[in-house]
């Protein structure tokens, strides 16, 4: 009997090894399409941008690209438009991140209540998210016109005593107008993320808080907010990255104007690379932008990390 078991052990080991090899091959086959897409659309473009940033390449040029060292970066850090685009991007992110995250959390708390008709409000709040940003930008462009709906509403509410400005044509109001539209369009997505986090908090914690006589604010402070730690980090990081990547609204609504008051880093890179055909200079802008976003994300992740 023992001899028979000893003879079966190599057979079992071989079968186990073959099964593991088949599982590995299956996993590799399933991961291959995603890996190929990542290489083609992420790794290769980043490598090309890094290489082009040190050349004088143009989008259409009869002469081949030449290595110019750090000249593009030297010109970039002497460009006043670049610094203005940095300020505009930082301004947009500094306002949108807390405003959109806070408003989304408030909406999530409202639609998390077990009342009749709550699914209707969830759908209404989420509708702008599934609408194309280009369509939303075009719609709000008409709303913001001098004779648009926004100014008509202001005039009606003030009985004609106040007339709204040219929202997108005034440097003082162009960026705030885009901020308002962007928050309205994106708040529904992060409301869903907050809502998913809220529904993972055990109901027993709220029952225990009620037994202790906790108020609504105490429930939120000691139960809800700590329970949203992971969700909070995800929401803040995703909103920050999206805010720094502001492009579509600018392209459709203002084209960076008036007087570069809405020019952002991404818009400047695209405008420089495609409209002005300065591919190498646009690559340098993209690399600097990548480093800035990565640094901000790492700092934000460090500040919102789970502390022991």
GROMACS .gro file of C-alpha atoms in nm:
model
  308
    1UNK     CA    1   0.000   0.000   0.000
    2UNK     CA    2   0.276   0.242   0.092
    3UNK     CA    3   0.466   0.154  -0.225
    4UNK     CA    4   0.157   0.227  -0.435
    5UNK     CA    5   0.115   0.571  -0.270
    6UNK     CA    6   0.482   0.647  -0.334
    7UNK     CA    7   0.432   0.571  -0.705
    8UNK     CA    8   0.125   0.801  -0.719
    9UNK     CA    9   0.303   1.105  -0.573
   10UNK     CA   10   0.506   1.193  -0.887
   11UNK     CA   11   0.188   1.159  -1.095
   12UNK     CA   12   0.000   1.398  -0.866
   13UNK     CA   13   0.288   1.645  -0.870
   14UNK     CA   14   0.296   1.636  -1.250
   15UNK     CA   15  -0.079   1.694  -1.271
   16UNK     CA   16  -0.057   1.984  -1.024
   17UNK     CA   17   0.230   2.138  -1.218
   18UNK     CA   18   0.042   2.104  -1.547
   19UNK     CA   19  -0.272   2.257  -1.394
   20UNK     CA   20  -0.076   2.553  -1.261
   21UNK     CA   21   0.094   2.597  -1.600
   22UNK     CA   22  -0.244   2.599  -1.775
   23UNK     CA   23  -0.377   2.854  -1.527
   24UNK     CA   24  -0.073   3.075  -1.582
   25UNK     CA   25  -0.111   3.055  -1.960
   26UNK     CA   26  -0.481   3.133  -1.932
   27UNK     CA   27  -0.414   3.432  -1.709
   28UNK     CA   28  -0.141   3.552  -1.945
   29UNK     CA   29  -0.374   3.520  -2.243
   30UNK     CA   30  -0.648   3.718  -2.068
   31UNK     CA   31  -0.407   3.992  -1.958
   32UNK     CA   32  -0.230   4.024  -2.294
   33UNK     CA   33  -0.490   4.252  -2.463
   34UNK     CA   34  -0.484   4.495  -2.170
   35UNK     CA   35  -0.104   4.493  -2.158
   36UNK     CA   36  -0.081   4.556  -2.533
   37UNK     CA   37  -0.323   4.848  -2.507
   38UNK     CA   38  -0.129   4.996  -2.215
   39UNK     CA   39   0.197   4.968  -2.407
   40UNK     CA   40   0.055   5.116  -2.729
   41UNK     CA   41  -0.148   5.399  -2.577
   42UNK     CA   42   0.051   5.479  -2.259
   43UNK     CA   43   0.410   5.357  -2.259
   44UNK     CA   44   0.488   5.437  -2.623
   45UNK     CA   45   0.336   5.791  -2.616
   46UNK     CA   46   0.520   5.874  -2.293
   47UNK     CA   47   0.847   5.749  -2.439
   48UNK     CA   48   0.792   5.947  -2.760
   49UNK     CA   49   0.704   6.262  -2.565
   50UNK     CA   50   1.020   6.224  -2.358
   51UNK     CA   51   1.231   6.181  -2.671
   52UNK     CA   52   1.067   6.464  -2.867
   53UNK     CA   53   1.105   6.711  -2.579
   54UNK     CA   54   1.481   6.723  -2.641
   55UNK     CA   55   1.452   6.785  -3.017
   56UNK     CA   56   1.330   7.060  -3.250
   57UNK     CA   57   1.067   6.837  -3.411
   58UNK     CA   58   0.766   6.997  -3.577
   59UNK     CA   59   0.437   6.834  -3.676
   60UNK     CA   60   0.501   6.896  -4.047
   61UNK     CA   61   0.858   6.975  -4.144
   62UNK     CA   62   1.077   6.894  -4.450
   63UNK     CA   63   1.384   6.856  -4.228
   64UNK     CA   64   1.441   6.576  -3.977
   65UNK     CA   65   1.432   6.645  -3.604
   66UNK     CA   66   1.760   6.745  -3.437
   67UNK     CA   67   1.869   6.704  -3.077
   68UNK     CA   68   1.866   7.042  -2.901
   69UNK     CA   69   1.914   6.940  -2.539
   70UNK     CA   70   1.726   7.147  -2.281
   71UNK     CA   71   1.643   7.435  -2.513
   72UNK     CA   72   1.267   7.364  -2.511
   73UNK     CA   73   1.259   7.361  -2.131
   74UNK     CA   74   1.461   7.682  -2.116
   75UNK     CA   75   1.214   7.853  -2.349
   76UNK     CA   76   0.923   7.706  -2.154
   77UNK     CA   77   1.033   7.848  -1.820
   78UNK     CA   78   1.076   8.188  -1.986
   79UNK     CA   79   0.728   8.180  -2.142
   80UNK     CA   80   0.480   8.412  -1.961
   81UNK     CA   81   0.185   8.224  -2.114
   82UNK     CA   82   0.306   7.903  -1.949
   83UNK     CA   83   0.308   8.065  -1.605
   84UNK     CA   84  -0.037   8.210  -1.669
   85UNK     CA   85  -0.163   7.866  -1.772
   86UNK     CA   86  -0.015   7.722  -1.451
   87UNK     CA   87  -0.196   7.983  -1.242
   88UNK     CA   88  -0.523   7.920  -1.425
   89UNK     CA   89  -0.490   7.543  -1.381
   90UNK     CA   90  -0.408   7.579  -1.011
   91UNK     CA   91  -0.697   7.823  -0.964
   92UNK     CA   92  -0.940   7.586  -1.133
   93UNK     CA   93  -0.822   7.287  -0.928
   94UNK     CA   94  -0.818   7.478  -0.598
   95UNK     CA   95  -1.184   7.575  -0.641
   96UNK     CA   96  -1.324   7.267  -0.815
   97UNK     CA   97  -1.171   6.995  -0.593
   98UNK     CA   98  -1.324   7.099  -0.256
   99UNK     CA   99  -1.643   7.239  -0.412
  100UNK     CA  100  -1.723   6.937  -0.626
  101UNK     CA  101  -1.620   6.684  -0.361
  102UNK     CA  102  -1.824   6.860  -0.090
  103UNK     CA  103  -2.133   6.909  -0.305
  104UNK     CA  104  -2.116   6.548  -0.424
  105UNK     CA  105  -2.100   6.429  -0.062
  106UNK     CA  106  -2.402   6.639   0.032
  107UNK     CA  107  -2.600   6.498  -0.260
  108UNK     CA  108  -2.491   6.145  -0.171
  109UNK     CA  109  -2.612   6.190   0.187
  110UNK     CA  110  -2.946   6.317   0.056
  111UNK     CA  111  -3.004   6.036  -0.195
  112UNK     CA  112  -2.887   5.774   0.056
  113UNK     CA  113  -3.202   5.831   0.259
  114UNK     CA  114  -3.468   5.562   0.233
  115UNK     CA  115  -3.757   5.773   0.107
  116UNK     CA  116  -3.993   5.746  -0.187
  117UNK     CA  117  -3.870   5.886  -0.517
  118UNK     CA  118  -3.502   5.877  -0.425
  119UNK     CA  119  -3.415   5.685  -0.744
  120UNK     CA  120  -3.560   5.970  -0.949
  121UNK     CA  121  -3.324   6.221  -0.788
  122UNK     CA  122  -3.028   5.986  -0.830
  123UNK     CA  123  -3.103   5.971  -1.202
  124UNK     CA  124  -3.148   6.347  -1.233
  125UNK     CA  125  -2.821   6.423  -1.057
  126UNK     CA  126  -2.634   6.170  -1.272
  127UNK     CA  127  -2.775   6.277  -1.611
  128UNK     CA  128  -2.513   6.548  -1.681
  129UNK     CA  129  -2.237   6.289  -1.637
  130UNK     CA  130  -2.357   6.073  -1.926
  131UNK     CA  131  -2.391   6.376  -2.151
  132UNK     CA  132  -2.094   6.454  -2.374
  133UNK     CA  133  -1.875   6.732  -2.239
  134UNK     CA  134  -1.870   6.887  -2.586
  135UNK     CA  135  -2.250   6.903  -2.590
  136UNK     CA  136  -2.259   7.042  -2.235
  137UNK     CA  137  -1.997   7.304  -2.323
  138UNK     CA  138  -2.189   7.415  -2.632
  139UNK     CA  139  -2.512   7.436  -2.433
  140UNK     CA  140  -2.357   7.646  -2.157
  141UNK     CA  141  -2.188   7.868  -2.415
  142UNK     CA  142  -2.533   7.973  -2.534
  143UNK     CA  143  -2.652   8.012  -2.174
  144UNK     CA  144  -2.359   8.243  -2.094
  145UNK     CA  145  -2.407   8.473  -2.392
  146UNK     CA  146  -2.482   8.841  -2.334
  147UNK     CA  147  -2.843   8.775  -2.438
  148UNK     CA  148  -2.847   8.422  -2.297
  149UNK     CA  149  -3.071   8.257  -2.043
  150UNK     CA  150  -2.843   8.326  -1.745
  151UNK     CA  151  -2.854   8.702  -1.796
  152UNK     CA  152  -3.229   8.692  -1.863
  153UNK     CA  153  -3.282   8.514  -1.530
  154UNK     CA  154  -3.061   8.767  -1.348
  155UNK     CA  155  -3.252   9.055  -1.507
  156UNK     CA  156  -3.587   8.899  -1.420
  157UNK     CA  157  -3.492   8.830  -1.056
  158UNK     CA  158  -3.366   9.187  -1.008
  159UNK     CA  159  -3.660   9.343  -1.195
  160UNK     CA  160  -3.425   9.474  -1.462
  161UNK     CA  161  -3.191   9.658  -1.224
  162UNK     CA  162  -2.896   9.422  -1.280
  163UNK     CA  163  -2.774   9.311  -1.620
  164UNK     CA  164  -2.535   9.018  -1.635
  165UNK     CA  165  -2.193   9.050  -1.797
  166UNK     CA  166  -2.055   8.878  -2.102
  167UNK     CA  167  -1.956   8.578  -1.894
  168UNK     CA  168  -1.711   8.416  -2.136
  169UNK     CA  169  -1.588   8.743  -2.287
  170UNK     CA  170  -1.475   8.904  -1.962
  171UNK     CA  171  -1.141   8.790  -1.811
  172UNK     CA  172  -1.285   8.837  -1.462
  173UNK     CA  173  -1.581   8.601  -1.514
  174UNK     CA  174  -1.466   8.353  -1.780
  175UNK     CA  175  -1.292   8.107  -1.548
  176UNK     CA  176  -1.559   8.122  -1.272
  177UNK     CA  177  -1.822   8.052  -1.539
  178UNK     CA  178  -1.630   7.746  -1.658
  179UNK     CA  179  -1.584   7.631  -1.298
  180UNK     CA  180  -1.959   7.648  -1.234
  181UNK     CA  181  -2.037   7.449  -1.546
  182UNK     CA  182  -1.767   7.189  -1.474
  183UNK     CA  183  -1.889   7.130  -1.119
  184UNK     CA  184  -2.248   7.093  -1.242
  185UNK     CA  185  -2.142   6.839  -1.504
  186UNK     CA  186  -1.913   6.626  -1.288
  187UNK     CA  187  -2.075   6.629  -0.945
  188UNK     CA  188  -2.309   6.340  -1.026
  189UNK     CA  189  -2.026   6.095  -1.090
  190UNK     CA  190  -1.859   6.156  -0.757
  191UNK     CA  191  -2.199   6.152  -0.587
  192UNK     CA  192  -2.225   5.787  -0.698
  193UNK     CA  193  -1.878   5.714  -0.559
  194UNK     CA  194  -1.965   5.872  -0.223
  195UNK     CA  195  -2.295   5.683  -0.224
  196UNK     CA  196  -2.116   5.352  -0.277
  197UNK     CA  197  -1.891   5.434   0.017
  198UNK     CA  198  -2.185   5.528   0.238
  199UNK     CA  199  -2.354   5.198   0.172
  200UNK     CA  200  -2.050   5.002   0.289
  201UNK     CA  201  -2.071   5.148   0.640
  202UNK     CA  202  -2.238   4.890   0.871
  203UNK     CA  203  -2.583   4.992   0.993
  204UNK     CA  204  -2.493   4.859   1.337
  205UNK     CA  205  -2.260   5.154   1.391
  206UNK     CA  206  -2.545   5.399   1.336
  207UNK     CA  207  -2.770   5.198   1.568
  208UNK     CA  208  -2.503   5.207   1.838
  209UNK     CA  209  -2.463   5.582   1.790
  210UNK     CA  210  -2.840   5.630   1.825
  211UNK     CA  211  -2.841   5.430   2.147
  212UNK     CA  212  -2.567   5.660   2.281
  213UNK     CA  213  -2.784   5.962   2.200
  214UNK     CA  214  -2.563   6.093   1.919
  215UNK     CA  215  -2.687   6.388   1.714
  216UNK     CA  216  -2.678   6.394   1.334
  217UNK     CA  217  -2.352   6.584   1.340
  218UNK     CA  218  -2.203   6.334   1.586
  219UNK     CA  219  -2.314   6.046   1.362
  220UNK     CA  220  -2.148   6.208   1.062
  221UNK     CA  221  -1.831   6.303   1.248
  222UNK     CA  222  -1.767   5.978   1.433
  223UNK     CA  223  -1.929   5.717   1.205
  224UNK     CA  224  -1.981   5.841   0.850
  225UNK     CA  225  -1.664   6.042   0.791
  226UNK     CA  226  -1.419   5.780   0.931
  227UNK     CA  227  -1.601   5.512   0.733
  228UNK     CA  228  -1.539   5.706   0.410
  229UNK     CA  229  -1.161   5.718   0.445
  230UNK     CA  230  -1.082   5.504   0.138
  231UNK     CA  231  -1.363   5.662  -0.064
  232UNK     CA  232  -1.243   6.009   0.033
  233UNK     CA  233  -0.893   5.940  -0.099
  234UNK     CA  234  -1.025   5.804  -0.428
  235UNK     CA  235  -1.262   6.096  -0.483
  236UNK     CA  236  -1.003   6.363  -0.405
  237UNK     CA  237  -0.737   6.207  -0.627
  238UNK     CA  238  -0.970   6.156  -0.925
  239UNK     CA  239  -1.115   6.508  -0.903
  240UNK     CA  240  -0.766   6.656  -0.876
  241UNK     CA  241  -0.638   6.471  -1.183
  242UNK     CA  242  -0.950   6.565  -1.381
  243UNK     CA  243  -0.917   6.929  -1.274
  244UNK     CA  244  -0.555   6.948  -1.383
  245UNK     CA  245  -0.653   6.791  -1.717
  246UNK     CA  246  -0.901   7.068  -1.802
  247UNK     CA  247  -0.917   7.097  -2.181
  248UNK     CA  248  -1.251   7.027  -2.351
  249UNK     CA  249  -1.441   7.314  -2.189
  250UNK     CA  250  -1.164   7.558  -2.279
  251UNK     CA  251  -1.138   7.434  -2.636
  252UNK     CA  252  -1.509   7.461  -2.702
  253UNK     CA  253  -1.606   7.767  -2.498
  254UNK     CA  254  -1.317   8.016  -2.493
  255UNK     CA  255  -1.014   7.883  -2.687
  256UNK     CA  256  -0.801   8.003  -2.397
  257UNK     CA  257  -0.929   8.361  -2.402
  258UNK     CA  258  -1.002   8.628  -2.330
  259UNK     CA  259  -0.641   8.746  -2.286
  260UNK     CA  260  -0.530   8.393  -2.190
  261UNK     CA  261  -0.747   8.411  -1.878
  262UNK     CA  262  -0.868   8.053  -1.931
  263UNK     CA  263  -0.558   7.899  -2.090
  264UNK     CA  264  -0.457   7.582  -1.905
  265UNK     CA  265  -0.145   7.369  -1.930
  266UNK     CA  266  -0.319   7.094  -2.128
  267UNK     CA  267  -0.482   7.343  -2.364
  268UNK     CA  268  -0.150   7.518  -2.420
  269UNK     CA  269   0.020   7.185  -2.498
  270UNK     CA  270  -0.247   7.083  -2.751
  271UNK     CA  271  -0.265   7.430  -2.905
  272UNK     CA  272   0.114   7.446  -2.936
  273UNK     CA  273   0.152   7.095  -3.073
  274UNK     CA  274  -0.132   7.088  -3.326
  275UNK     CA  275  -0.234   7.444  -3.406
  276UNK     CA  276   0.119   7.587  -3.404
  277UNK     CA  277   0.280   7.253  -3.505
  278UNK     CA  278   0.557   7.287  -3.244
  279UNK     CA  279   0.560   6.921  -3.147
  280UNK     CA  280   0.881   6.926  -2.944
  281UNK     CA  281   0.779   7.229  -2.741
  282UNK     CA  282   0.439   7.070  -2.671
  283UNK     CA  283   0.615   6.753  -2.557
  284UNK     CA  284   0.820   6.959  -2.310
  285UNK     CA  285   0.498   7.113  -2.175
  286UNK     CA  286   0.346   6.766  -2.139
  287UNK     CA  287   0.645   6.634  -1.946
  288UNK     CA  288   0.640   6.926  -1.704
  289UNK     CA  289   0.265   6.880  -1.662
  290UNK     CA  290   0.313   6.508  -1.593
  291UNK     CA  291   0.567   6.581  -1.320
  292UNK     CA  292   0.340   6.843  -1.161
  293UNK     CA  293   0.033   6.617  -1.156
  294UNK     CA  294   0.234   6.324  -1.023
  295UNK     CA  295   0.380   6.539  -0.745
  296UNK     CA  296   0.040   6.679  -0.644
  297UNK     CA  297  -0.115   6.330  -0.647
  298UNK     CA  298   0.164   6.188  -0.429
  299UNK     CA  299   0.138   6.474  -0.180
  300UNK     CA  300  -0.240   6.439  -0.171
  301UNK     CA  301  -0.211   6.064  -0.122
  302UNK     CA  302   0.037   6.117   0.162
  303UNK     CA  303  -0.191   6.368   0.336
  304UNK     CA  304  -0.497   6.143   0.306
  305UNK     CA  305  -0.322   5.816   0.389
  306UNK     CA  306  -0.456   5.589   0.659
  307UNK     CA  307  -0.261   5.674   0.973
  308UNK     CA  308  -0.183   5.415   1.236
   0.00000   0.00000   0.00000
